CSV table of C-alpha atoms in Angstrom, one decimal:
chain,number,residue,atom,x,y,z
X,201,UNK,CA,0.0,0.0,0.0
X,202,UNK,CA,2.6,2.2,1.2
X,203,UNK,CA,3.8,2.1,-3.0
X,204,UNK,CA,1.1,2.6,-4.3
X,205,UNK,CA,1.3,6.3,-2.6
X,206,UNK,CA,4.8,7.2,-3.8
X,207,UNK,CA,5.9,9.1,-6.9
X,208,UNK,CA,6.7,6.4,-10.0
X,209,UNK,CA,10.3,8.0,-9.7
X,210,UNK,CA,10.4,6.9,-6.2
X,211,UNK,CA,8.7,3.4,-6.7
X,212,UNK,CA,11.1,2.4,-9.2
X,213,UNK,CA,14.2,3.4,-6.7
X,214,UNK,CA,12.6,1.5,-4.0
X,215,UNK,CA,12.0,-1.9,-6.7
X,216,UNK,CA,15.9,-1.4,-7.7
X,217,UNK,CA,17.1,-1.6,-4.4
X,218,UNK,CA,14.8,-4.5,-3.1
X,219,UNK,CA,16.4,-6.2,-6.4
X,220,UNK,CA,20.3,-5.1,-5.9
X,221,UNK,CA,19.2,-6.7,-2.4
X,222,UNK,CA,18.1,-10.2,-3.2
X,223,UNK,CA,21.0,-10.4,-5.9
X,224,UNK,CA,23.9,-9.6,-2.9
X,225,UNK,CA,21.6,-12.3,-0.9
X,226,UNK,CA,21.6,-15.0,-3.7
X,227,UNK,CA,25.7,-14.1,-4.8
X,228,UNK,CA,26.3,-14.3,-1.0
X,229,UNK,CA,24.3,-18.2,-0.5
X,230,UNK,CA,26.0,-18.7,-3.7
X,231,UNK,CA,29.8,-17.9,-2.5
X,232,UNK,CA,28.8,-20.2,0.9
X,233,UNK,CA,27.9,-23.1,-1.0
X,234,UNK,CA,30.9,-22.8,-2.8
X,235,UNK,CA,33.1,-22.3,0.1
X,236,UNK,CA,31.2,-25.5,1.4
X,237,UNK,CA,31.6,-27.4,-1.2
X,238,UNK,CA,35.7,-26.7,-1.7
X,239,UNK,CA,35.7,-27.2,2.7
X,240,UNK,CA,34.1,-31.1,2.0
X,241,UNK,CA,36.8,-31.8,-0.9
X,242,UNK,CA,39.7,-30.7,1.1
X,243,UNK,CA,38.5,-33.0,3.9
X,244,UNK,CA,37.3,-36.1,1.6
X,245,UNK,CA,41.4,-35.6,0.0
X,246,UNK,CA,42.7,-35.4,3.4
X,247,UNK,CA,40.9,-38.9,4.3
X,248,UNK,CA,41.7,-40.5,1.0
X,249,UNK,CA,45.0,-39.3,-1.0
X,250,UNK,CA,45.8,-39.6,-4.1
X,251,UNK,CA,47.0,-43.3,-5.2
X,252,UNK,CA,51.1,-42.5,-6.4
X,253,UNK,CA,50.8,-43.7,-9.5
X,254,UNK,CA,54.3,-43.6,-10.1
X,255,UNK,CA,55.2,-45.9,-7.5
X,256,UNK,CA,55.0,-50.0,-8.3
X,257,UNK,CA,51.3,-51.5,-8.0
X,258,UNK,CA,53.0,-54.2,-5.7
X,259,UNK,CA,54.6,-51.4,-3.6
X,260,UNK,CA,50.5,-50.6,-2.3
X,261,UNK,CA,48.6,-53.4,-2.9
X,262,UNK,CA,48.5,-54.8,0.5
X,263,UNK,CA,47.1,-51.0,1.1
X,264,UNK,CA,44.3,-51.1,-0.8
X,265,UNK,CA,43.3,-54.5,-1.8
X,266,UNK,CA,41.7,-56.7,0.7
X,267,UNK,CA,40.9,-60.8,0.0
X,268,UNK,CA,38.0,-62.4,1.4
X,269,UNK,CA,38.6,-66.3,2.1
X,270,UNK,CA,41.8,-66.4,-0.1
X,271,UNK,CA,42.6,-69.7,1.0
X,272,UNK,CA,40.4,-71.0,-1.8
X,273,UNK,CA,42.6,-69.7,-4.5
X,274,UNK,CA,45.4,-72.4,-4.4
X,275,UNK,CA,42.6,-74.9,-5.6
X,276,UNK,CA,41.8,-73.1,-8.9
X,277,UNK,CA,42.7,-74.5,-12.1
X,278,UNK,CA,40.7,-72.7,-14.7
X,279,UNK,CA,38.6,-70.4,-14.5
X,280,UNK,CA,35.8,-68.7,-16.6
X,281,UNK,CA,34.7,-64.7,-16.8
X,282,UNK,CA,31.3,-65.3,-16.9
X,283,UNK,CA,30.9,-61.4,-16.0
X,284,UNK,CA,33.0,-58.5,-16.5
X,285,UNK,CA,31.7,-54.9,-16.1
X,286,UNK,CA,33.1,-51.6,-15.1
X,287,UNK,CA,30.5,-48.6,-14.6
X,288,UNK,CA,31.4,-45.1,-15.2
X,289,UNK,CA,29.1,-43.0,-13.2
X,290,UNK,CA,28.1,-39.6,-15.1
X,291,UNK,CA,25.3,-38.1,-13.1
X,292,UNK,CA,24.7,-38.1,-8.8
X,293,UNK,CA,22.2,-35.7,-6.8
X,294,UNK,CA,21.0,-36.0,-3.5
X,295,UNK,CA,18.8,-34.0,-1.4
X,296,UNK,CA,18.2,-33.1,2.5
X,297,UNK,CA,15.0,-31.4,4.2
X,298,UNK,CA,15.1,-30.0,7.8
X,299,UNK,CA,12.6,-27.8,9.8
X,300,UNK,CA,9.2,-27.4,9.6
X,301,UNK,CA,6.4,-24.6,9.2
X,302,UNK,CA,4.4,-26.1,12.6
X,303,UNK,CA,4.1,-23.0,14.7
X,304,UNK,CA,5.3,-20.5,12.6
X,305,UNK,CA,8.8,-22.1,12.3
X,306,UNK,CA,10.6,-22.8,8.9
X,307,UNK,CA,10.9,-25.9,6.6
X,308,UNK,CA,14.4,-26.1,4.0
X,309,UNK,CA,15.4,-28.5,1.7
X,310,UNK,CA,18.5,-28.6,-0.8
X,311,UNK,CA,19.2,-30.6,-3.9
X,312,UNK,CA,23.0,-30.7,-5.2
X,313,UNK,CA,23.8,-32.7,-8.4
X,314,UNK,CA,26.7,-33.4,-10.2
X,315,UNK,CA,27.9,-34.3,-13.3
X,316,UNK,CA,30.1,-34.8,-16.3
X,317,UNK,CA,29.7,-34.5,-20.0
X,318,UNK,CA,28.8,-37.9,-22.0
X,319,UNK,CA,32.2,-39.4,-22.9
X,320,UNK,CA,32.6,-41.2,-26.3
X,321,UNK,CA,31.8,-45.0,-25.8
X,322,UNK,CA,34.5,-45.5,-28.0
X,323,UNK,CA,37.3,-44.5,-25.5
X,324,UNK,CA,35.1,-46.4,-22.8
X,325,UNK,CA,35.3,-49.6,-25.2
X,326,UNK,CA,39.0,-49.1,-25.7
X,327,UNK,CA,39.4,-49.0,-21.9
X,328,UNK,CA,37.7,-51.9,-21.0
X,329,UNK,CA,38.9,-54.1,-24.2
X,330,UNK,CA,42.3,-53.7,-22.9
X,331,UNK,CA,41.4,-54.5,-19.2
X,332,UNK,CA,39.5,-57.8,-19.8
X,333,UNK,CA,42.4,-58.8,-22.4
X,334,UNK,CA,45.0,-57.8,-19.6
X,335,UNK,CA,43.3,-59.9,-16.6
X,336,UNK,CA,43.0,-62.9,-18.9
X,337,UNK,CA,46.7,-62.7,-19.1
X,338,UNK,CA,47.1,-62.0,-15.2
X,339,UNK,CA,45.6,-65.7,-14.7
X,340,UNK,CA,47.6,-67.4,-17.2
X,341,UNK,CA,50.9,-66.1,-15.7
X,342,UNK,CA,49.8,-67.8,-12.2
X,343,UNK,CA,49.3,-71.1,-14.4
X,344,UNK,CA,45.5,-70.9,-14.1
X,345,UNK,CA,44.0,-72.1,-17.7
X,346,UNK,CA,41.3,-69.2,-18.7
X,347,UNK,CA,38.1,-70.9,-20.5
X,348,UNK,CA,37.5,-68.9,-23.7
X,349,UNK,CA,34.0,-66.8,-23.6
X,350,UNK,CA,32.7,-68.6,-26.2
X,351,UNK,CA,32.8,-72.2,-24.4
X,352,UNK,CA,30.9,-70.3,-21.5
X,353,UNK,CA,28.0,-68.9,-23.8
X,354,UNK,CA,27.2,-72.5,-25.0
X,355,UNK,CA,26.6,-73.7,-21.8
X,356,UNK,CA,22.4,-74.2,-21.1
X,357,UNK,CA,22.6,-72.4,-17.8
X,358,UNK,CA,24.4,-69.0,-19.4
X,359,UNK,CA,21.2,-69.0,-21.7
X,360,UNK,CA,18.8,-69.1,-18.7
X,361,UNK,CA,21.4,-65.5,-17.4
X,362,UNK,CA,19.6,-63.6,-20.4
X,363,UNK,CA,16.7,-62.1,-18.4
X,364,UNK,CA,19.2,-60.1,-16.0
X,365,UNK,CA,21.6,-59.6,-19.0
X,366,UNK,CA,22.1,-56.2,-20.7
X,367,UNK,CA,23.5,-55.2,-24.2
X,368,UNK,CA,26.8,-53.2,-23.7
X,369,UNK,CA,26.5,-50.2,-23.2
X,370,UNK,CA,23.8,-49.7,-20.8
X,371,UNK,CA,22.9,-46.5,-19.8
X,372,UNK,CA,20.8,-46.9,-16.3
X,373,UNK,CA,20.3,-45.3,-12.8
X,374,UNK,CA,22.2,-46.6,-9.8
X,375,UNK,CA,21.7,-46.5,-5.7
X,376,UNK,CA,23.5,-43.5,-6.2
X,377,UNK,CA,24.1,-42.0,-9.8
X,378,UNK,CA,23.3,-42.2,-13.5
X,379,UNK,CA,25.8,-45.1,-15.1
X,380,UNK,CA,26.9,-46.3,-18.3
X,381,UNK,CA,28.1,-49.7,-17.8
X,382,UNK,CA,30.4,-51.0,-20.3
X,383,UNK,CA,31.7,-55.0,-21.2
X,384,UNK,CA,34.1,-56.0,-23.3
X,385,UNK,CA,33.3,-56.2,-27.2
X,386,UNK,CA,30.6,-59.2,-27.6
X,387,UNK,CA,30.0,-59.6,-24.0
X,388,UNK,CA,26.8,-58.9,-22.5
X,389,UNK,CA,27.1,-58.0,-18.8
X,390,UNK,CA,24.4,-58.1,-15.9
X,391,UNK,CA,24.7,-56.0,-12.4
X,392,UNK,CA,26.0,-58.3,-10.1
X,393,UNK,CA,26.2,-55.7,-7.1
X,394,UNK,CA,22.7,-55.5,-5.0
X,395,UNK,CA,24.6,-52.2,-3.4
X,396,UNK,CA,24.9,-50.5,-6.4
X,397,UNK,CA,21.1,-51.0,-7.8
X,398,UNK,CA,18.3,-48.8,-6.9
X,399,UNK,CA,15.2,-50.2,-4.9
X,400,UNK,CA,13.4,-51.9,-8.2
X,401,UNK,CA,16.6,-53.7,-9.7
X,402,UNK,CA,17.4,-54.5,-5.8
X,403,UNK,CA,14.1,-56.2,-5.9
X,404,UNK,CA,15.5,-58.4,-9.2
X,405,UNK,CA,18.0,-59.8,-7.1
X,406,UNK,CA,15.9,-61.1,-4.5
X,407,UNK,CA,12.8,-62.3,-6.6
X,408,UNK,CA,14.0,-62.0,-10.4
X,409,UNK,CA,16.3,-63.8,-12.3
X,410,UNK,CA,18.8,-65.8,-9.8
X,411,UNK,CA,22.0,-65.1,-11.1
X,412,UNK,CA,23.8,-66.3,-8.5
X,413,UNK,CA,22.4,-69.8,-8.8
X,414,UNK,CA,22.6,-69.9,-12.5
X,415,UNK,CA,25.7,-69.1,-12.3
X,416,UNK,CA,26.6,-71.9,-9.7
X,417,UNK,CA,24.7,-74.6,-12.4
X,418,UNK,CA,27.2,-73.4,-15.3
X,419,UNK,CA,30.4,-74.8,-13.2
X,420,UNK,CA,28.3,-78.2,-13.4
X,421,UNK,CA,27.6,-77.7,-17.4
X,422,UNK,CA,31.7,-77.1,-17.7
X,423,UNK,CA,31.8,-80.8,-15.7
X,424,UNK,CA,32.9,-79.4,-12.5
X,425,UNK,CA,36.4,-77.9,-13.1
X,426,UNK,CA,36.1,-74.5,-14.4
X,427,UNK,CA,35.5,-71.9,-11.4
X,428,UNK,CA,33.7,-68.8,-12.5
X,429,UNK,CA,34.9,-65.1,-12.0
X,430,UNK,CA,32.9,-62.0,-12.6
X,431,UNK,CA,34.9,-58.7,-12.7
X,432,UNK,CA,33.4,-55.6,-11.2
X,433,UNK,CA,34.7,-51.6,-11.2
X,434,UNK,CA,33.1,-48.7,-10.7
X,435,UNK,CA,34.9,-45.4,-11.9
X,436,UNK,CA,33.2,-42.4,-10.3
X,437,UNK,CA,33.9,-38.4,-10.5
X,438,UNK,CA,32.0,-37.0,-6.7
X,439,UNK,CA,31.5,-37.4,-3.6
X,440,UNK,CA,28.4,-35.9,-2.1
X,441,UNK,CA,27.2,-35.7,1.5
X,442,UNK,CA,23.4,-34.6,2.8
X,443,UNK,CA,22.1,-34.0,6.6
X,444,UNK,CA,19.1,-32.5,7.8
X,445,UNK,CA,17.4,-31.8,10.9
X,446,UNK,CA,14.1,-30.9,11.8
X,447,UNK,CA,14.8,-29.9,15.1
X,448,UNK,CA,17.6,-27.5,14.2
X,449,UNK,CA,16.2,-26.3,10.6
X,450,UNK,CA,18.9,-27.3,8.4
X,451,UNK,CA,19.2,-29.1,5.6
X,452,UNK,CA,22.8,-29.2,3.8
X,453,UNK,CA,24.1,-30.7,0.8
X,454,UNK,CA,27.8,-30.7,-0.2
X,455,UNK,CA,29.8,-31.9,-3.6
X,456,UNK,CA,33.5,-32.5,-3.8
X,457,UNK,CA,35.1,-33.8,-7.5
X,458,UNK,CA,37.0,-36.5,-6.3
X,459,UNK,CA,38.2,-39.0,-9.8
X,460,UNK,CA,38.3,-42.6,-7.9
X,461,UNK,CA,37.5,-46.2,-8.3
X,462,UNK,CA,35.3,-47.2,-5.5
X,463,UNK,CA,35.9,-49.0,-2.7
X,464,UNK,CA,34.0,-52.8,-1.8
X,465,UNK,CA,32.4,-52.4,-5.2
X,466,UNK,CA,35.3,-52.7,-7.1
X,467,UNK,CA,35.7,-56.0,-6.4
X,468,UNK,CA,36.6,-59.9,-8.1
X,469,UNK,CA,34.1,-63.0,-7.2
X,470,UNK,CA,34.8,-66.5,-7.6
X,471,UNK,CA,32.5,-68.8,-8.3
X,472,UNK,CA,32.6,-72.3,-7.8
X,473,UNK,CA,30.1,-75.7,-7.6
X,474,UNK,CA,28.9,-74.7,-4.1
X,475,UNK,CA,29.1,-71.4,-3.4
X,476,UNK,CA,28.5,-68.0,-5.4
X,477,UNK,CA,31.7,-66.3,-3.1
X,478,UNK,CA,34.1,-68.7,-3.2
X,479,UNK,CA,36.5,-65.6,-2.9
X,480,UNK,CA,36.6,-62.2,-3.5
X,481,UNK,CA,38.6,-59.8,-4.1
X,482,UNK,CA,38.1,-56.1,-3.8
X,483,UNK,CA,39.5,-52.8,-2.9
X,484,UNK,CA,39.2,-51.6,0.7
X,485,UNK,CA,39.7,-48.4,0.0
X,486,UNK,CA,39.1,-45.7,-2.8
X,487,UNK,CA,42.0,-45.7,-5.5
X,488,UNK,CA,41.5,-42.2,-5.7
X,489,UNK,CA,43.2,-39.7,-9.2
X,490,UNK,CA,46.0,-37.5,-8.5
X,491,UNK,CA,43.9,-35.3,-11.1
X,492,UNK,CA,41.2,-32.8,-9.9
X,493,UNK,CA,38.4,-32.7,-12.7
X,494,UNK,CA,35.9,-30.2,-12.4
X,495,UNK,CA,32.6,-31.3,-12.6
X,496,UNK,CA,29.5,-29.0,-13.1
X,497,UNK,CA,27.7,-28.7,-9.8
X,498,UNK,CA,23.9,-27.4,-9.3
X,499,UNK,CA,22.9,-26.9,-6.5
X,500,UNK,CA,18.7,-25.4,-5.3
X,501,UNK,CA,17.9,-24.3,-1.6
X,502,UNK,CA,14.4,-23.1,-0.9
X,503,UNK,CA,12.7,-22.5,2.4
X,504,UNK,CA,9.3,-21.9,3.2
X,505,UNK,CA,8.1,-20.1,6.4
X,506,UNK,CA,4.4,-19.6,7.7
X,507,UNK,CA,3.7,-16.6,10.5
X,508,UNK,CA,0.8,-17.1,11.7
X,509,UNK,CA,-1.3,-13.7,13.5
X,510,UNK,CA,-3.5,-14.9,16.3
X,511,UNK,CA,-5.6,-11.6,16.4
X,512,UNK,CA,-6.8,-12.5,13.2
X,513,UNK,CA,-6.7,-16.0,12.6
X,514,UNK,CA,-4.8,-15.7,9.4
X,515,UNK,CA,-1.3,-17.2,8.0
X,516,UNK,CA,0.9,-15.7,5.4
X,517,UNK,CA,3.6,-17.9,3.8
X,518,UNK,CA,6.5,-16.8,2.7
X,519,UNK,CA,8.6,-19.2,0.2
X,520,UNK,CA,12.2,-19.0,-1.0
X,521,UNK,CA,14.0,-20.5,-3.6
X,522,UNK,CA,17.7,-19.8,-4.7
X,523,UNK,CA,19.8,-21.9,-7.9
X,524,UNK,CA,23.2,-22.0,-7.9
X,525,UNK,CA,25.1,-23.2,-11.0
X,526,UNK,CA,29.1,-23.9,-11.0
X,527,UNK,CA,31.9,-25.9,-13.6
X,528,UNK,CA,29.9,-25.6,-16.7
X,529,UNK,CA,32.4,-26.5,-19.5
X,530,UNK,CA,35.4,-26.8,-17.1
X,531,UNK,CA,35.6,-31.0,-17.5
X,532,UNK,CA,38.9,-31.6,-18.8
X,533,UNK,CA,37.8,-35.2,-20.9
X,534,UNK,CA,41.3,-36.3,-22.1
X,535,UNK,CA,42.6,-36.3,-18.4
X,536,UNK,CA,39.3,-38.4,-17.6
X,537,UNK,CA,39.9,-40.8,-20.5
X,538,UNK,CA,43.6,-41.3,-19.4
X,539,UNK,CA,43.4,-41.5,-15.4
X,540,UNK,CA,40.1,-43.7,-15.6
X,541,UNK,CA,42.4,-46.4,-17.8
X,542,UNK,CA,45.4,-46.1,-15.1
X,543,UNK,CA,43.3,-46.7,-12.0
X,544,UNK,CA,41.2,-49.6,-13.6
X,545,UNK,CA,45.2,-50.8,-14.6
X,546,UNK,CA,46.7,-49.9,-10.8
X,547,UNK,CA,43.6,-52.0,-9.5
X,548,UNK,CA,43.9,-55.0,-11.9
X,549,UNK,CA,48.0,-55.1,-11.2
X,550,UNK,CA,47.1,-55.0,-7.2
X,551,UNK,CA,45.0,-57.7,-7.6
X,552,UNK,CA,47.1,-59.6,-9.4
X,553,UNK,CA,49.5,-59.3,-6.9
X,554,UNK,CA,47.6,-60.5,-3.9
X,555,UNK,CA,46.5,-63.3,-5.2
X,556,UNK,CA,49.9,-64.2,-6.9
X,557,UNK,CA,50.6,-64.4,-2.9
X,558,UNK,CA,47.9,-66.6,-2.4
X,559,UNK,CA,49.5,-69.5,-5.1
């Protein structure tokens, strides 16, 4: 009302400075998230440093690579790669809500995503051709015969794998990220990992297609002397945090461009007659790049507050919403292409090695 009775000269002057206002607000939110976001990375480095790739894999591999029941490997002879998948995450977002309007108090929520421009499948294939080619050959150096892919595919029970089987690549959401999956050149490949599928594919493991027992029936169509191995890796670019809190209003999101192979997921399982995990054998921790790749990072905060006036009876809302965009176009692709092949490499070569110490 009180506008409506000033001067259009003086309207306009009061309009510019509510506006020069909300911008300093938003640049200001906008310069916290940031300064947020860079205080997470420099504590998720701290906790995980870089592997030094110029040292020998051997020289860390009792670091990072942990072997579940590695007795078992003495008693292999041959052994099949039934699976073999390695999933490049392009896309992760979560999101947090705290408060609440009850009694004129205030409800946030925040949403940060990150992610990475589409890289060529090409360079993917290239990658992963060369991996699957190089772990064959790590198994024939220990003296273990490797079953050709082909012998595999004519078994009856590999057929009965097709409902849980995808053409490579496969483009799908995760637990926690958009994926391409990729397997070597005439593979197909299926997500052996219930922790990295989302609620509906977690469901397929439990009541869909039993992979694990399939899989088990194939060592019996190969007459009981080929053990089965399927290769797992997960190459990721973020690492993103939420919390919230209802009773303190806040709700916080946080992004830090950390290049890494995961931890537990990267991982190797043998299969044999009777059991699914024979052995494993897996990274304990992140192998994490020496290369800091700048993802783009969005990141929306809104809050809505309600004040209610008892002499009245009435409620007026109030609702916020700020967007925050940073990285756009800084994603160096060629440093991706090059550390994602060396980490899958440092990981296959510490593997290798561990169970080279278990022969």
């Amino acid at each position: 009302m009180l506008l409506l009775a000033l001067s259009p000269p003086v309207q306009a002057g009061v309009f510019d400075a509510i506006s020069d206002l909300s911008k300093a607000i938003s640049e200001g939110n906008a310069k916290a998230d940031a300064k947020s976001d860079a205080d997470f990375e420099e504590d998720t480095s701290k906790k995980f440093p870089p592997y030094r790739f110029e040292a020998p894999a051997a020289s860390q591999s009792a670091q990072y690579v942990e072997t579940v029941r590695g007795s078992n490997f003495k008693s292999i002879k041959k052994v099949g790669i039934v699976n073999f998948s390695v999933e490049f995450a392009l896309f992760k977002e979560v999101s947090a809500m705290g408060g609440s309007q009850y009694q004129g108090g205030t409800a946030r929520d925040s949403t940060k995503s990150m992610k990475i421009p589409q890289p060529e499948v090409a360079r993917l294939q290239q990658m992963v051709d060369s991996l699957y080619a190089r772990t064959a050959q790590d198994f024939a150096s220990m003296g273990i015969e490797v079953v050709p892919f082909e012998r595999l595919k004519a078994t009856k029970h590999f057929a009965e794998l097709a409902p849980a089987q995808h053409a490579s690549p496969w483009l799908t959401d995760t637990k926690d990220s958009q994926s391409v999956f990729i397997a070597p050149s005439g593979m197909p490949l299926y997500m052996d990992n219930p922790n990295r599928a989302d609620f509906l594919k977690g469901l397929g493991f439990t009541f869909g297609t039993n992979t694990r027992m399939k899989e088990i029936m194939m060592t019996y169509d190969l007459n009981q002397e080929v053990h089965l191995v399927s290769v797992n890796m997960v190459v990721d670019f973020a690492a993103l945090k939420s919390s919230g809190s209802s009773f303190l209003s806040v709700a916080s999101t946080r992004g830090a461009n950390l290049h890494h192979l995961h931890a537990s997921n990267t991982f190797y399982r043998f299969i044999s007659t009777t059991q699914p995990e024979l052995m494993v054998v897996k990274l304990k921790q992140p192998l994490v790049s020496d290369v800091r790749l700048i993802a783009e990072t969005s990141t929306v905060k809104g809050q809505v507050s309600t004040q209610n006036f008892n002499a009245t009876g009435m409620a007026v809302e109030t609702t916020q919403k700020d967007a925050y965009n940073r990285g756009a176009g800084q994603f160096d692709q060629e440093s991706y292409y090059r550390r994602s092949g060396d980490m899958l490499d440092a990981s296959r070569q510490m593997f290798a090695e561990e169970l080279r110490k278990l022969r």
